[in-house]
Coordinates of C-alpha atoms and ligand atoms in Angstrom, one line a residue:
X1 CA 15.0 36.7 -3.6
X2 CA 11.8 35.4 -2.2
X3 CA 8.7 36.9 -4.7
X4 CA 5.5 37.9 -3.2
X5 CA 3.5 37.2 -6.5
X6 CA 1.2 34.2 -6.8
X7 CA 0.8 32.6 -10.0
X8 CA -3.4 31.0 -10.5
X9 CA -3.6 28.5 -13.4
X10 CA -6.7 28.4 -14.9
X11 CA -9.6 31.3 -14.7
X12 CA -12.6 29.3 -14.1
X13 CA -14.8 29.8 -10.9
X14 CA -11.8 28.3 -8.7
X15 CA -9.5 30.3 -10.2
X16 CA -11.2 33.7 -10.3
X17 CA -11.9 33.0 -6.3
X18 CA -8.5 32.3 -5.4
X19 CA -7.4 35.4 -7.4
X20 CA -9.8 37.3 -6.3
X21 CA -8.7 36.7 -2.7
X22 CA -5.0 37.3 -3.0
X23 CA -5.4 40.7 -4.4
X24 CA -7.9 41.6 -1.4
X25 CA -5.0 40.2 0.9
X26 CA -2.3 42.8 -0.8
X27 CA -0.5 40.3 -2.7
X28 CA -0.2 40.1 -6.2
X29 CA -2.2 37.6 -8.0
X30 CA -1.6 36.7 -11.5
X31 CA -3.7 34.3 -13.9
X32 CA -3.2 32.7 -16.7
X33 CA -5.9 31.4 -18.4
X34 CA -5.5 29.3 -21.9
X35 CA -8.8 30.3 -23.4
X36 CA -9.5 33.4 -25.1
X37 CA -12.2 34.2 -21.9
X38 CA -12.3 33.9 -18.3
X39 CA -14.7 32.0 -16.5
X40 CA -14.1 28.6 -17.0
X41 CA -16.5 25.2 -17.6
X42 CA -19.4 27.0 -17.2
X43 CA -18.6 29.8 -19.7
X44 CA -16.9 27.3 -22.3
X45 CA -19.6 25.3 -21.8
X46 CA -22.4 27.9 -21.9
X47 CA -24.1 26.6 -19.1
X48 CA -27.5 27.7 -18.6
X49 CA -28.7 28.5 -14.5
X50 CA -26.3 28.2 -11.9
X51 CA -27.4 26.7 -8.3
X52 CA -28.1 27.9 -5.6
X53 CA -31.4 30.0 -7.0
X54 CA -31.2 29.2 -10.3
X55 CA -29.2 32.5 -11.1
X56 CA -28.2 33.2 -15.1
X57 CA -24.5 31.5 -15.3
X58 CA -23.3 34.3 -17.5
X59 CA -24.3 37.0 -15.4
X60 CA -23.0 35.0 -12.3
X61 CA -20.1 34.3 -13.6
X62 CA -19.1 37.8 -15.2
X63 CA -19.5 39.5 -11.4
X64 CA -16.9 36.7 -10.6
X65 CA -14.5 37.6 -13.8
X66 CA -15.3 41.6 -13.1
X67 CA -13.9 41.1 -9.5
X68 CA -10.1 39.8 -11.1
X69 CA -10.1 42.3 -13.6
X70 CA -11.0 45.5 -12.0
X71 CA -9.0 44.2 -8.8
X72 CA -5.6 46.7 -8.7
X73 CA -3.5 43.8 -7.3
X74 CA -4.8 40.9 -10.1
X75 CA -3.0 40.6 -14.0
X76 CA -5.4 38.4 -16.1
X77 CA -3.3 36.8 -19.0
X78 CA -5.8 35.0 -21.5
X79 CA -4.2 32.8 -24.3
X80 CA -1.1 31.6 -22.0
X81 CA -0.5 28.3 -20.5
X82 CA 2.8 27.0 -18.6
X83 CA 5.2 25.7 -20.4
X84 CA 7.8 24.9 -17.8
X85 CA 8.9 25.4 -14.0
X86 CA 11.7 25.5 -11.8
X87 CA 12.8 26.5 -9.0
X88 CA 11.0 25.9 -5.2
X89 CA 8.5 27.7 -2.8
X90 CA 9.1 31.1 -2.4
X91 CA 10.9 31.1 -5.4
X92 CA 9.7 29.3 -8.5
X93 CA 10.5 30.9 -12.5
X94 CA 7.3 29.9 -14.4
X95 CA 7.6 29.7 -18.3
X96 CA 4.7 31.0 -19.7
X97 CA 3.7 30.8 -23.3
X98 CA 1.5 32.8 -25.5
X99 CA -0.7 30.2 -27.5
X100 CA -0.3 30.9 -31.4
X101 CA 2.3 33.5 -31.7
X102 CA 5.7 31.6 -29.8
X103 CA 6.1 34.5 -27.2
X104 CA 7.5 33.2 -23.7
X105 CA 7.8 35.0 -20.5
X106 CA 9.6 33.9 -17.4
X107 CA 7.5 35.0 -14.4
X108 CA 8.7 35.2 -11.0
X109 CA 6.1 33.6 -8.5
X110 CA 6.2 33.0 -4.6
X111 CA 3.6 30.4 -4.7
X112 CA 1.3 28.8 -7.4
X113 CA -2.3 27.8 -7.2
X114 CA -3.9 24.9 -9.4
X115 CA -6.9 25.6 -10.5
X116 CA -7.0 23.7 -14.3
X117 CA -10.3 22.1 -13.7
X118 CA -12.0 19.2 -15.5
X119 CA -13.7 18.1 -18.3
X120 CA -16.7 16.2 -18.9
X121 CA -16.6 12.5 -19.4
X122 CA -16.7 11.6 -23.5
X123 CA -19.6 9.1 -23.9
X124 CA -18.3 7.7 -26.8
X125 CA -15.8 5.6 -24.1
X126 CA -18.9 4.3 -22.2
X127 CA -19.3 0.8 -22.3
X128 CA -23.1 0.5 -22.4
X129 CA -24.9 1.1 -25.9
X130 CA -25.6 4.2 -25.8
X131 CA -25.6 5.7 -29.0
X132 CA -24.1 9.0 -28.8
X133 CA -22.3 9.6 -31.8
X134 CA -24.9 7.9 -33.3
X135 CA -28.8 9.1 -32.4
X136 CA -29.4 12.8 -32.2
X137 CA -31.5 12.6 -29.6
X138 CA -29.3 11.2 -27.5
X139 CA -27.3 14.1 -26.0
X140 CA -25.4 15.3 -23.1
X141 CA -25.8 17.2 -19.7
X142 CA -23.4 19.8 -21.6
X143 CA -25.7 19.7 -25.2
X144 CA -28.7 20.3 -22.4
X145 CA -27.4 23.0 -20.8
X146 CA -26.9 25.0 -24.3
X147 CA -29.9 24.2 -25.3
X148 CA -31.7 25.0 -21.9
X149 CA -29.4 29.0 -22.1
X150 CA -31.3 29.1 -25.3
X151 CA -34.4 28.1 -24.6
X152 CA -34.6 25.6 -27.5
X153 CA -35.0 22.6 -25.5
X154 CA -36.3 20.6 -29.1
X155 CA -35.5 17.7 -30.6
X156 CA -32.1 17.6 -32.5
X157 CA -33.5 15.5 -35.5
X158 CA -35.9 17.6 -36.3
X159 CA -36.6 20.4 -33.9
X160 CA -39.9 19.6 -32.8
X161 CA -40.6 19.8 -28.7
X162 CA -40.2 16.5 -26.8
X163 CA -43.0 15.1 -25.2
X164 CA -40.9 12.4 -23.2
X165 CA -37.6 12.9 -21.6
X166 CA -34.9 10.9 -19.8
X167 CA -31.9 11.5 -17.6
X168 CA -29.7 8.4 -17.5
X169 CA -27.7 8.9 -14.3
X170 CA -23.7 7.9 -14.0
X171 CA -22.6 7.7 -17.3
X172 CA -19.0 7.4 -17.1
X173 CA -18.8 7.5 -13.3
X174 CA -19.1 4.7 -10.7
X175 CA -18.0 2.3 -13.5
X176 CA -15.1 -0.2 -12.7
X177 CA -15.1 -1.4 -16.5
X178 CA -14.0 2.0 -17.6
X179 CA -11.7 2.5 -14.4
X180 CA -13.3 5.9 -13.0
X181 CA -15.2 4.3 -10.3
X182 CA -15.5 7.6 -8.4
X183 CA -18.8 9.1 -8.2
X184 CA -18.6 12.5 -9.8
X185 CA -20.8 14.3 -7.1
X186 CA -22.5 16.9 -9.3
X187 CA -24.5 14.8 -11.5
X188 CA -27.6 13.8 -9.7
X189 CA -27.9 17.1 -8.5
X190 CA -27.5 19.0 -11.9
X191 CA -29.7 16.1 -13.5
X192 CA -32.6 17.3 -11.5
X193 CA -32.0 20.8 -12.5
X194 CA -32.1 20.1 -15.8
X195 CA -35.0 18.3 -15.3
X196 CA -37.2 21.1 -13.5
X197 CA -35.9 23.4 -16.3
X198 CA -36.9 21.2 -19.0
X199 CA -40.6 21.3 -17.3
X200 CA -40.8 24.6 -16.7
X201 CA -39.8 25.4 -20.4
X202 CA -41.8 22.9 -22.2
X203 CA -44.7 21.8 -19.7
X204 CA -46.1 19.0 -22.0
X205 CA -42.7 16.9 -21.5
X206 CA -43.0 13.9 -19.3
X207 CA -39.2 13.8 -17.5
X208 CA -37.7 11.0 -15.8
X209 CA -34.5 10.2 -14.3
X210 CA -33.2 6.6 -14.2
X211 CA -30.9 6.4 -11.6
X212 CA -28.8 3.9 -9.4
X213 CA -29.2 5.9 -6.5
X214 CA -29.5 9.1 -6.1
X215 CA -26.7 11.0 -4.7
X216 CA -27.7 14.4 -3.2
X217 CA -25.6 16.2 -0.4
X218 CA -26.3 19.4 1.3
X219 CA -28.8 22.0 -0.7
X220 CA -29.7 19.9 -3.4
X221 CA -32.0 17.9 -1.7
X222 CA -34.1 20.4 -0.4
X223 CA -33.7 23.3 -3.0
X224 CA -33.6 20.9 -6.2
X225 CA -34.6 17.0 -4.9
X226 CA -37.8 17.7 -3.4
X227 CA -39.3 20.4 -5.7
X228 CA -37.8 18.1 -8.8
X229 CA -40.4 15.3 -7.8
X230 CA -43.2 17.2 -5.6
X231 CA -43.4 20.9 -7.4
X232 CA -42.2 19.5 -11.1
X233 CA -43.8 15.9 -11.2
X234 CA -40.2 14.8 -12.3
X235 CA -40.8 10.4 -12.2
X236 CA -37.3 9.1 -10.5
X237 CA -36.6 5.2 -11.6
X238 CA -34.1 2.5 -10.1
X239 CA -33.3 1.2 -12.4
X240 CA -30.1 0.0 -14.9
X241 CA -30.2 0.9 -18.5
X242 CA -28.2 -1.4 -21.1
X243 CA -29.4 0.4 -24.2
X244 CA -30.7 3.0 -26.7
X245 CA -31.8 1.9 -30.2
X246 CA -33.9 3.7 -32.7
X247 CA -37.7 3.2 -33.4
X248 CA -39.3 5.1 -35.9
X249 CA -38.8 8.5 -35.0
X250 CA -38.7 7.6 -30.9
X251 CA -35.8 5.8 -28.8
X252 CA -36.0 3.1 -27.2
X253 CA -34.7 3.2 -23.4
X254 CA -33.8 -0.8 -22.4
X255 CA -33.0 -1.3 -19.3
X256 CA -33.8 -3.8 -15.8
X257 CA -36.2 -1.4 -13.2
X258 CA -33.9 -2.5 -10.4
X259 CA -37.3 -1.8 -7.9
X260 CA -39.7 -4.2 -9.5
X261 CA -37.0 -6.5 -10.4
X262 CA -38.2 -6.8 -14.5
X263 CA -37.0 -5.6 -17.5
X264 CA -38.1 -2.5 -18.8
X265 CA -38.3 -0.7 -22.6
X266 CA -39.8 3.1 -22.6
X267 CA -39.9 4.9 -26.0
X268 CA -38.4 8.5 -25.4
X269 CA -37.7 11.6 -27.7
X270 CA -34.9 13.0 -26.2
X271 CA -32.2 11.2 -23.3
X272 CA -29.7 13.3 -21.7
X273 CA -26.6 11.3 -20.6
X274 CA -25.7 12.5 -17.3
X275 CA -21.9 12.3 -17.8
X276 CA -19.3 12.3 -15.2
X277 CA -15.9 14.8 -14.5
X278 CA -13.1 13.4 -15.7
X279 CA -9.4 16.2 -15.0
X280 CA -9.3 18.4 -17.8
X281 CA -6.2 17.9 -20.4
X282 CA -4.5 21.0 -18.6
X283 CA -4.5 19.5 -15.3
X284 CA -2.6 16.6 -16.4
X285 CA 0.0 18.8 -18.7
X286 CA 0.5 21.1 -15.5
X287 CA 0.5 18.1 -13.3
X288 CA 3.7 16.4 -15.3
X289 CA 5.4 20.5 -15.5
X290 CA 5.4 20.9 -11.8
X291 CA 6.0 16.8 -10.7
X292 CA 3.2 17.2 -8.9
X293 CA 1.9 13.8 -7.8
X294 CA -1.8 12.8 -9.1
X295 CA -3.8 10.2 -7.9
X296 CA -5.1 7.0 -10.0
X297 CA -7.8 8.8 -12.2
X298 CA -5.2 11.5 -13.1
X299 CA -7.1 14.5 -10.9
X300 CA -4.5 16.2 -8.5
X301 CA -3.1 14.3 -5.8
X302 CA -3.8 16.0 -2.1
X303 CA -1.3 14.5 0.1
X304 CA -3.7 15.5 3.5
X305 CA -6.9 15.4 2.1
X306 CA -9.3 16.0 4.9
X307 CA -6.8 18.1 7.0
X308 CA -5.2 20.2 4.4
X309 CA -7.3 19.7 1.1
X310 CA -5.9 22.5 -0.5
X311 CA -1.8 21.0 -0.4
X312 CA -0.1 19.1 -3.2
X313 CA 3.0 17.1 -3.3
X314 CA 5.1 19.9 -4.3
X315 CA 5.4 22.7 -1.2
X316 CA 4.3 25.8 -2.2
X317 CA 1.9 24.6 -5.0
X318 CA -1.7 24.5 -3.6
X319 CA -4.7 23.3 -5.7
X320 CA -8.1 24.4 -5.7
X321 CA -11.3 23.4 -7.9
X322 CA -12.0 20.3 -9.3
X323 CA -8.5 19.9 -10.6
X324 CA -8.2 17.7 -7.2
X325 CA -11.8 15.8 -8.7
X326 CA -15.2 16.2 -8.5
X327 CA -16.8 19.4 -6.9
X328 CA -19.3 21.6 -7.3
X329 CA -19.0 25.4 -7.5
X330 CA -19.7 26.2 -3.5
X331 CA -16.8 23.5 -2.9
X332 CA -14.6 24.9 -5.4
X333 CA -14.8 28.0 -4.7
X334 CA -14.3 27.5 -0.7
X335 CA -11.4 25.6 -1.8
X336 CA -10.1 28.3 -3.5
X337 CA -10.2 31.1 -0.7
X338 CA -8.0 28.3 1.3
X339 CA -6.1 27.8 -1.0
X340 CA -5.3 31.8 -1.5
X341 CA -5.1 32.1 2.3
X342 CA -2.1 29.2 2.6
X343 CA -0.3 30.8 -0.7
X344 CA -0.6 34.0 0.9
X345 CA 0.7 33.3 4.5
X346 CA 3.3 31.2 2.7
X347 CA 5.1 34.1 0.7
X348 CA 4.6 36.2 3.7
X349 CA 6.6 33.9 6.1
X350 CA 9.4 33.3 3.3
X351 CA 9.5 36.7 2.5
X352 CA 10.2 37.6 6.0
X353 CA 12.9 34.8 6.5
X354 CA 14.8 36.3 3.3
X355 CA 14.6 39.9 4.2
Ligands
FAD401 C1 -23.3 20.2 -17.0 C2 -22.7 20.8 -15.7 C3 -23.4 21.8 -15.1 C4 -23.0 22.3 -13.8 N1 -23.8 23.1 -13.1 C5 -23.4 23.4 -11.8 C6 -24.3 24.1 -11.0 O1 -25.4 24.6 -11.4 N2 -23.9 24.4 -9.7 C7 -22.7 23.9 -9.2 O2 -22.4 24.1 -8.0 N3 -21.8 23.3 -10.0 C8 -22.2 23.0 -11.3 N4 -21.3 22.3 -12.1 C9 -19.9 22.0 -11.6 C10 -19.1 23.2 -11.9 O3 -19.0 23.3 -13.3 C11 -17.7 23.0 -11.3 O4 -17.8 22.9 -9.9 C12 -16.7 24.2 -11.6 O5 -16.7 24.6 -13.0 C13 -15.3 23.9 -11.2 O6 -14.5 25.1 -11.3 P1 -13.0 25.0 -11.6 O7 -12.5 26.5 -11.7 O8 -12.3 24.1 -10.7 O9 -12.8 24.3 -13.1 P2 -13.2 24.8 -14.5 O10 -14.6 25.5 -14.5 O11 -13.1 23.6 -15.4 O12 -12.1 25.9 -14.9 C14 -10.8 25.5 -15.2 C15 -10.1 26.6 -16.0 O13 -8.8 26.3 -16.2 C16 -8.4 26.6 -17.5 N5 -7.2 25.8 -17.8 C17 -7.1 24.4 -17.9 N6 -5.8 24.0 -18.2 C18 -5.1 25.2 -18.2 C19 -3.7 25.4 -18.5 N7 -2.8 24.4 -18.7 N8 -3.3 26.7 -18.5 C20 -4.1 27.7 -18.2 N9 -5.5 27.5 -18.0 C21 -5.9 26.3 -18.0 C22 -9.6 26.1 -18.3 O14 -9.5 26.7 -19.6 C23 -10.7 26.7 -17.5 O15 -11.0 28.0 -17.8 C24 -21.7 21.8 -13.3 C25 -21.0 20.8 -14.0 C26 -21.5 20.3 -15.2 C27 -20.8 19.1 -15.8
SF4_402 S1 -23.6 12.3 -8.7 FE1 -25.2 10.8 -9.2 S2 -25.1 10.6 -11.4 FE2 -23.1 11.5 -10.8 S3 -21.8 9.7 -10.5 FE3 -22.7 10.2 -8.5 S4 -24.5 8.9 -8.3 FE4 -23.9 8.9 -10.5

């Protein structure tokens, strides 16, 4: 018997979307989400402002998470990941598991939606010299974002505010040595977030952004770019950095300025690695459960790409989110509403067929 239930793995902002959507369609939508929370990456996280506008990400994201849980038609499970799967479209028996306690469920689902997201890159793989695990100062777009929610943008040796900053672009993306040669999309962009933050909280910091080149599509430019440089007197380099080593109480930036062809060395007191997405340890354990094919960087394969983004290998499994690899949240979350729309139409049609 066909089911008219669709199962969403994972309740970040892809998830909560397609959920979202299913329930206002009159299906029933049912998430399961491993954390303890909804609201994924940039609630884990604790991001700090969410583009467009600059809007708080908690507040943002709990109007998403309220519209799953008041919905009538949406079941939010926190704690429980898949465990195994069987069965085909229209008809697939999901085990679910209960993390901690051993309790399993089998649920009946119609169609199933991806949504497991990613994680960011660890720079402790990066090939350049770095220093993360070993300079305080040296931190991540993540460790910036906390520290931006907080509005403790200091020093982590020894709290003080910094007076020079740096953003070193593509850390873990675009780099064959390490095998993700993808550009991760979001980096630039967030990057020059940060960096307006970062002036706009502590005015007396000089910021600047070392970059290959910049990669900026669609608002960023003009709602982030622009203002960045013009508004925020951000200083953008080309330029390659090799590496990070202490002096005195400063790092030192080494690098090549790629523009004026010579080596370069700039003291700093805090650098922010702008590190890439890499698929999240749940997208590849739900990849292997269903079979579902992933491409060479382990993010979910998407047989049709341009002409049906939202499809996987398996029929009747969709994907949505950054699951399939790099997005940001207007492109995961107009995946997801595809993605809900093709799951719902699908248990429609097969439940019409069987009936
Ligand atoms: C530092 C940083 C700042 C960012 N800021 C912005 C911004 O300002 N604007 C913007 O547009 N984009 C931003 N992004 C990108 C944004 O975070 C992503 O576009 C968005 O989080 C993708 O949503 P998602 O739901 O696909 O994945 P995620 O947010 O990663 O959510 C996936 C969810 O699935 C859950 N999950 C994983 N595996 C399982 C499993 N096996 N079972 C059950 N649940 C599972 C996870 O726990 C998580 O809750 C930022 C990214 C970074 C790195
Ligand atoms: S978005 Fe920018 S920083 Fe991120 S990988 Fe692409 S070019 Fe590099």
């Amino acid at each position: 018997m066909a089911s008219d239930t669709v199962l969403i793995i994972g309740g970040g902002p892809a998830g909560l979307e397609a959920a979202r959507l299913v329930g206002d369609l009159g299906a029933k939508a049912v998430v399961i989400e491993k954390r303890d929370h909804l609201g994924g990456t940039p609630i884990a996280e604790n991001y700090a402002a969410l583009t467009h506008g600059f809007r708080d990400a908690e507040e943002a994201m709990d109007e998403m998470m309220r519209g799953v849980t008041h919905h009538p038609n949406v079941e939010a499970r926190l704690g429980w990941e898949v465990a195994a799967s069987e069965g085909n479209a229209g008809d697939f028996k999901v085990t679910v598991a209960k993390s901690g306690n051993g309790a399993s469920e089998v649920l009946n689902a119609g169609a199933v939606i991806i949504a497991t997201g990613f994680q960011h890159f660890d720079p402790g793989r990066e090939t350049q010299m770095y220093g993360y695990y070993e300079y305080d100062d040296v931190i991540t777009l993540a460790d910036a974002e906390h520290m931006l929610k907080h509005h403790k943008f200091v020093k982590p040796s020894n709290g003080q505010a910094p007076e020079r900053v740096c953003f070193i672009q593509c850390v873990g993306s675009r780099d064959r040595q390490i095998g993700n040669e993808y550009c991760s999309k979001v980096c630039c962009g967030i990057s020059s977030k940060q960096a307006i933050e970062i002036r706009q909280q502590v005015p007396g910091a000089k910021v600047f952004i070392f970059y290959i080149d910049m990669r900026m599509y669609g608002y960023w430019e003009n709602e982030i770019y622009w203002p960045a440089q013009e508004k925020y007197h951000v200083q953008y380099v080309k330029g390659i950095i090799t590496e990070i080593i202490r002096k005195g109480d400063r790092l030192l930036v080494r690098g090549e300025d790629t523009t004026m062809g010579r080596p370069m060395e700039v003291p700093m007191d805090i650098v922010v690695l702008a590190v890439g997405m890499e698929p999240s340890r749940g997208t590849k354990d739900v990849a292997q459960i269903f079979g579902l094919k992933q491409n060479k960087y382990k993010f979910i394969e998407v047989p049709h790409d341009a002409l049906d983004p939202t499809a996987t290998s398996v029929p009747g499994i969709f994907v949505a989110g950054a699951a399939a690899g790099p997005k940001d949240l207007d492109d995961s979350i107009g995946m997801a509403g595809a993605a809900a729309a093709k799951a719902v139409a699908l248990v429609r049609r097969l439940a019409k067929v069987t009936a």
